[in-house]
Amino acid sequence: SYGNAKIKGYINNVKDPDNTKYDLAINTGGFNVGRLLRQDSIIGVVAGNFKLKGTSFDVNNMQSDIAANMTRLDYNGYSYSGINLIAKLNRGLIGAKGSVNDPNAALNFDINANIKNEYPTINGTIQIDTMQLQNLNLYDSMFNFSGLVNLDVKSLVPRKLDADVLVDSLRMQFAGVKYFIDTIALNASNQNGIDSIKFSSPFANAV
């Protein structure tokens, strides 16, 4: 058995993906998405409430509002809890806000992206209160960190790079040693058709 799920709402024009219309409310106490997708070595049970309203299931054509409140999400052998997401998709433009309030992963994010073209653009912030990678089965030994990430990626097109990534107030605990790094900055730019990437931090600088 995959689990249980209650679904209310409708889906129209299923045979025409670009013009499919839907308004769905889904509630599940536990549904094994990984088993359904035959990816159960990576993803497992999902539990929570979901709302989805809009048109099309093609991410480049979708005009949809999405809300999710997940009490459980199994990924890579760890069960995450307290995941909240509100997203709006508008023909390749994506706006997403949310949070994770898990004992080993706590963060808030506010991200806007444009995936209309081959190379996406993205801007926003991610406030990481704690990430404990060993407990999350993402690293073999202790590796914890927190910090604020600011993204302003206007172009990833080769020979037209324009991007800034700033990591502020980074705190890390690695192999039993604690580190504090005030600011790490990455800048990608282009001048006269030549891409340039600059990295700066309190302990190293590179071009």
Tab-separated table of C-alpha atoms in Angstrom:
chain	number	residue	atom	x	y	z
A	1	SER	CA	0.000	0.000	0.000
A	2	TYR	CA	1.173	3.526	-0.797
A	3	GLY	CA	-0.721	5.065	2.112
A	4	ASN	CA	-3.764	7.294	2.268
A	5	ALA	CA	-4.768	10.624	0.734
A	6	LYS	CA	-7.994	12.611	0.569
A	7	ILE	CA	-8.453	14.718	-2.548
A	8	LYS	CA	-11.133	17.359	-3.093
A	9	GLY	CA	-11.591	19.457	-6.201
A	10	TYR	CA	-11.416	18.950	-9.928
A	11	ILE	CA	-9.141	18.605	-12.947
A	12	ASN	CA	-10.486	19.574	-16.391
A	13	ASN	CA	-8.988	19.105	-19.875
A	14	VAL	CA	-6.581	16.401	-18.732
A	15	LYS	CA	-5.809	15.379	-22.310
A	16	ASP	CA	-4.683	18.921	-23.140
A	17	PRO	CA	-1.769	19.589	-20.713
A	18	ASP	CA	-1.309	23.230	-21.696
A	19	ASN	CA	-4.964	24.007	-21.001
A	20	THR	CA	-5.578	21.725	-18.039
A	21	LYS	CA	-7.463	23.502	-15.264
A	22	TYR	CA	-7.449	22.354	-11.652
A	23	ASP	CA	-8.426	23.305	-8.142
A	24	LEU	CA	-7.271	20.680	-5.668
A	25	ALA	CA	-7.012	20.272	-1.907
A	26	ILE	CA	-5.025	17.225	-0.813
A	27	ASN	CA	-4.660	15.909	2.713
A	28	THR	CA	-2.550	12.910	3.595
A	29	GLY	CA	-1.478	11.369	6.865
A	30	GLY	CA	1.269	9.568	4.990
A	31	PHE	CA	1.682	8.689	1.310
A	32	ASN	CA	4.748	6.904	-0.055
A	33	VAL	CA	5.617	9.066	-3.049
A	34	GLY	CA	8.991	7.371	-3.470
A	35	ARG	CA	7.426	3.956	-3.909
A	36	LEU	CA	4.921	5.353	-6.400
A	37	LEU	CA	7.718	6.971	-8.447
A	38	ARG	CA	10.057	3.998	-7.946
A	39	GLN	CA	12.549	6.321	-6.258
A	40	ASP	CA	12.167	4.983	-2.716
A	41	SER	CA	15.941	4.957	-2.139
A	42	ILE	CA	15.846	8.764	-2.270
A	43	ILE	CA	12.360	9.908	-1.289
A	44	GLY	CA	9.786	8.226	0.936
A	45	VAL	CA	6.632	9.175	2.805
A	46	VAL	CA	5.056	12.623	2.475
A	47	ALA	CA	2.398	13.848	4.925
A	48	GLY	CA	0.529	17.137	5.140
A	49	ASN	CA	-1.895	19.469	3.408
A	50	PHE	CA	-1.548	20.768	-0.136
A	51	LYS	CA	-3.521	23.224	-2.255
A	52	LEU	CA	-3.044	23.674	-5.986
A	53	LYS	CA	-5.081	25.947	-8.234
A	54	GLY	CA	-4.393	27.071	-11.763
A	55	THR	CA	-3.840	25.983	-15.345
A	56	SER	CA	-1.334	23.690	-17.084
A	57	PHE	CA	1.154	21.250	-15.553
A	58	ASP	CA	4.008	22.374	-17.823
A	59	VAL	CA	6.280	24.483	-15.604
A	60	ASN	CA	6.940	26.896	-18.474
A	61	ASN	CA	3.219	27.493	-19.041
A	62	MET	CA	1.789	27.057	-15.559
A	63	GLN	CA	-0.255	29.814	-14.012
A	64	SER	CA	-0.772	28.404	-10.567
A	65	ASP	CA	-0.942	29.120	-6.861
A	66	ILE	CA	0.531	26.452	-4.608
A	67	ALA	CA	0.441	26.098	-0.830
A	68	ALA	CA	1.943	23.248	1.172
A	69	ASN	CA	2.160	22.469	4.856
A	70	MET	CA	4.144	19.271	5.302
A	71	THR	CA	4.408	17.506	8.630
A	72	ARG	CA	6.708	14.880	7.119
A	73	LEU	CA	8.957	14.567	4.105
A	74	ASP	CA	11.333	11.618	3.854
A	75	TYR	CA	14.490	12.364	1.891
A	76	ASN	CA	17.732	10.407	1.786
A	77	GLY	CA	16.790	8.385	4.857
A	78	TYR	CA	15.799	11.368	7.028
A	79	SER	CA	12.275	12.501	7.935
A	80	TYR	CA	11.986	16.290	7.728
A	81	SER	CA	9.168	18.053	9.571
A	82	GLY	CA	7.609	21.522	9.662
A	83	ILE	CA	7.888	22.468	5.984
A	84	ASN	CA	5.744	25.356	4.746
A	85	LEU	CA	5.629	26.731	1.204
A	86	ILE	CA	3.637	29.325	-0.708
A	87	ALA	CA	4.459	29.648	-4.401
A	88	LYS	CA	3.092	31.409	-7.454
A	89	LEU	CA	3.976	30.288	-10.969
A	90	ASN	CA	3.264	32.489	-13.980
A	91	ARG	CA	4.525	31.142	-17.307
A	92	GLY	CA	8.112	30.584	-16.209
A	93	LEU	CA	8.172	33.201	-13.474
A	94	ILE	CA	8.304	31.698	-9.993
A	95	GLY	CA	7.877	33.373	-6.631
A	96	ALA	CA	8.267	31.223	-3.533
A	97	LYS	CA	8.285	31.894	0.187
A	98	GLY	CA	8.546	29.348	2.930
A	99	SER	CA	10.238	27.887	5.939
A	100	VAL	CA	11.567	24.661	7.393
A	101	ASN	CA	11.252	24.184	11.142
A	102	ASP	CA	12.980	20.880	11.759
A	103	PRO	CA	15.339	20.128	14.687
A	104	ASN	CA	18.199	19.582	12.237
A	105	ALA	CA	17.212	22.004	9.479
A	106	ALA	CA	15.687	25.410	10.222
A	107	LEU	CA	15.504	28.130	7.587
A	108	ASN	CA	13.348	30.756	5.874
A	109	PHE	CA	13.466	31.705	2.216
A	110	ASP	CA	12.007	34.267	-0.182
A	111	ILE	CA	13.017	33.535	-3.761
A	112	ASN	CA	12.038	34.812	-7.215
A	113	ALA	CA	13.189	33.085	-10.374
A	114	ASN	CA	12.749	33.281	-14.114
A	115	ILE	CA	13.118	29.945	-15.911
A	116	LYS	CA	11.669	31.014	-19.258
A	117	ASN	CA	15.025	30.880	-20.999
A	118	GLU	CA	17.840	28.311	-21.197
A	119	TYR	CA	19.720	30.067	-18.391
A	120	PRO	CA	17.574	30.967	-15.356
A	121	THR	CA	17.774	34.130	-13.263
A	122	ILE	CA	17.191	34.170	-9.525
A	123	ASN	CA	17.150	36.636	-6.667
A	124	GLY	CA	16.185	36.462	-3.035
A	125	THR	CA	17.329	35.538	0.439
A	126	ILE	CA	17.776	32.378	2.477
A	127	GLN	CA	18.117	32.734	6.242
A	128	ILE	CA	19.602	29.530	7.615
A	129	ASP	CA	19.247	29.182	11.374
A	130	THR	CA	20.712	25.688	11.469
A	131	MET	CA	21.744	22.946	9.074
A	132	GLN	CA	23.181	19.806	10.657
A	133	LEU	CA	24.357	17.822	7.663
A	134	GLN	CA	25.461	14.654	9.437
A	135	ASN	CA	22.078	14.260	11.140
A	136	LEU	CA	20.389	14.856	7.780
A	137	ASN	CA	22.459	12.062	6.179
A	138	LEU	CA	24.093	14.601	3.867
A	139	TYR	CA	27.647	14.380	5.263
A	140	ASP	CA	29.685	11.599	6.879
A	141	SER	CA	30.886	13.588	9.902
A	142	MET	CA	29.755	16.590	11.935
A	143	PHE	CA	29.172	19.625	9.739
A	144	ASN	CA	26.771	22.260	11.073
A	145	PHE	CA	26.282	25.794	9.801
A	146	SER	CA	24.050	28.864	9.814
A	147	GLY	CA	24.049	32.187	7.982
A	148	LEU	CA	22.291	34.541	5.606
A	149	VAL	CA	22.530	34.019	1.837
A	150	ASN	CA	21.653	36.828	-0.591
A	151	LEU	CA	21.255	35.936	-4.262
A	152	ASP	CA	21.138	38.324	-7.203
A	153	VAL	CA	21.722	36.307	-10.367
A	154	LYS	CA	20.728	38.418	-13.375
A	155	SER	CA	22.485	36.380	-16.062
A	156	LEU	CA	24.248	33.019	-16.302
A	157	VAL	CA	24.627	33.281	-20.066
A	158	PRO	CA	28.262	32.584	-21.051
A	159	ARG	CA	30.094	35.831	-21.960
A	160	LYS	CA	27.236	37.761	-20.373
A	161	LEU	CA	27.654	36.806	-16.716
A	162	ASP	CA	26.032	39.070	-14.141
A	163	ALA	CA	25.627	37.593	-10.673
A	164	ASP	CA	26.282	38.338	-7.016
A	165	VAL	CA	26.131	35.872	-4.123
A	166	LEU	CA	26.735	37.156	-0.600
A	167	VAL	CA	26.972	34.929	2.469
A	168	ASP	CA	26.801	36.908	5.699
A	169	SER	CA	27.418	35.944	9.338
A	170	LEU	CA	28.395	32.373	8.506
A	171	ARG	CA	28.870	30.116	11.527
A	172	MET	CA	30.229	26.622	11.046
A	173	GLN	CA	31.069	23.670	13.232
A	174	PHE	CA	33.259	21.217	11.392
A	175	ALA	CA	35.151	18.258	12.848
A	176	GLY	CA	34.548	19.619	16.357
A	177	VAL	CA	35.966	23.084	15.564
A	178	LYS	CA	33.802	26.213	15.440
A	179	TYR	CA	34.341	28.941	12.852
A	180	PHE	CA	32.784	32.381	12.310
A	181	ILE	CA	33.138	34.130	8.957
A	182	ASP	CA	31.798	37.650	8.624
A	183	THR	CA	31.238	37.830	4.856
A	184	ILE	CA	31.886	35.711	1.763
A	185	ALA	CA	31.206	37.344	-1.607
A	186	LEU	CA	31.112	35.914	-5.114
A	187	ASN	CA	30.771	38.246	-8.100
A	188	ALA	CA	30.482	37.189	-11.730
A	189	SER	CA	30.596	39.870	-14.414
A	190	ASN	CA	31.515	40.480	-18.014
A	191	GLN	CA	33.595	43.141	-19.680
A	192	ASN	CA	34.309	43.297	-23.397
A	193	GLY	CA	32.981	39.766	-23.877
A	194	ILE	CA	35.245	38.265	-21.204
A	195	ASP	CA	33.700	36.663	-18.139
A	196	SER	CA	35.254	37.397	-14.760
A	197	ILE	CA	34.541	35.655	-11.449
A	198	LYS	CA	35.751	37.213	-8.201
A	199	PHE	CA	35.716	35.570	-4.802
A	200	SER	CA	36.468	37.359	-1.555
A	201	SER	CA	36.433	36.328	2.094
A	202	PRO	CA	38.342	37.162	5.299
A	203	PHE	CA	40.811	34.346	4.610
A	204	ALA	CA	41.141	34.323	0.813
A	205	ASN	CA	40.586	36.340	-2.331
A	206	ALA	CA	40.635	35.082	-5.892
A	207	VAL	CA	39.917	36.299	-9.422
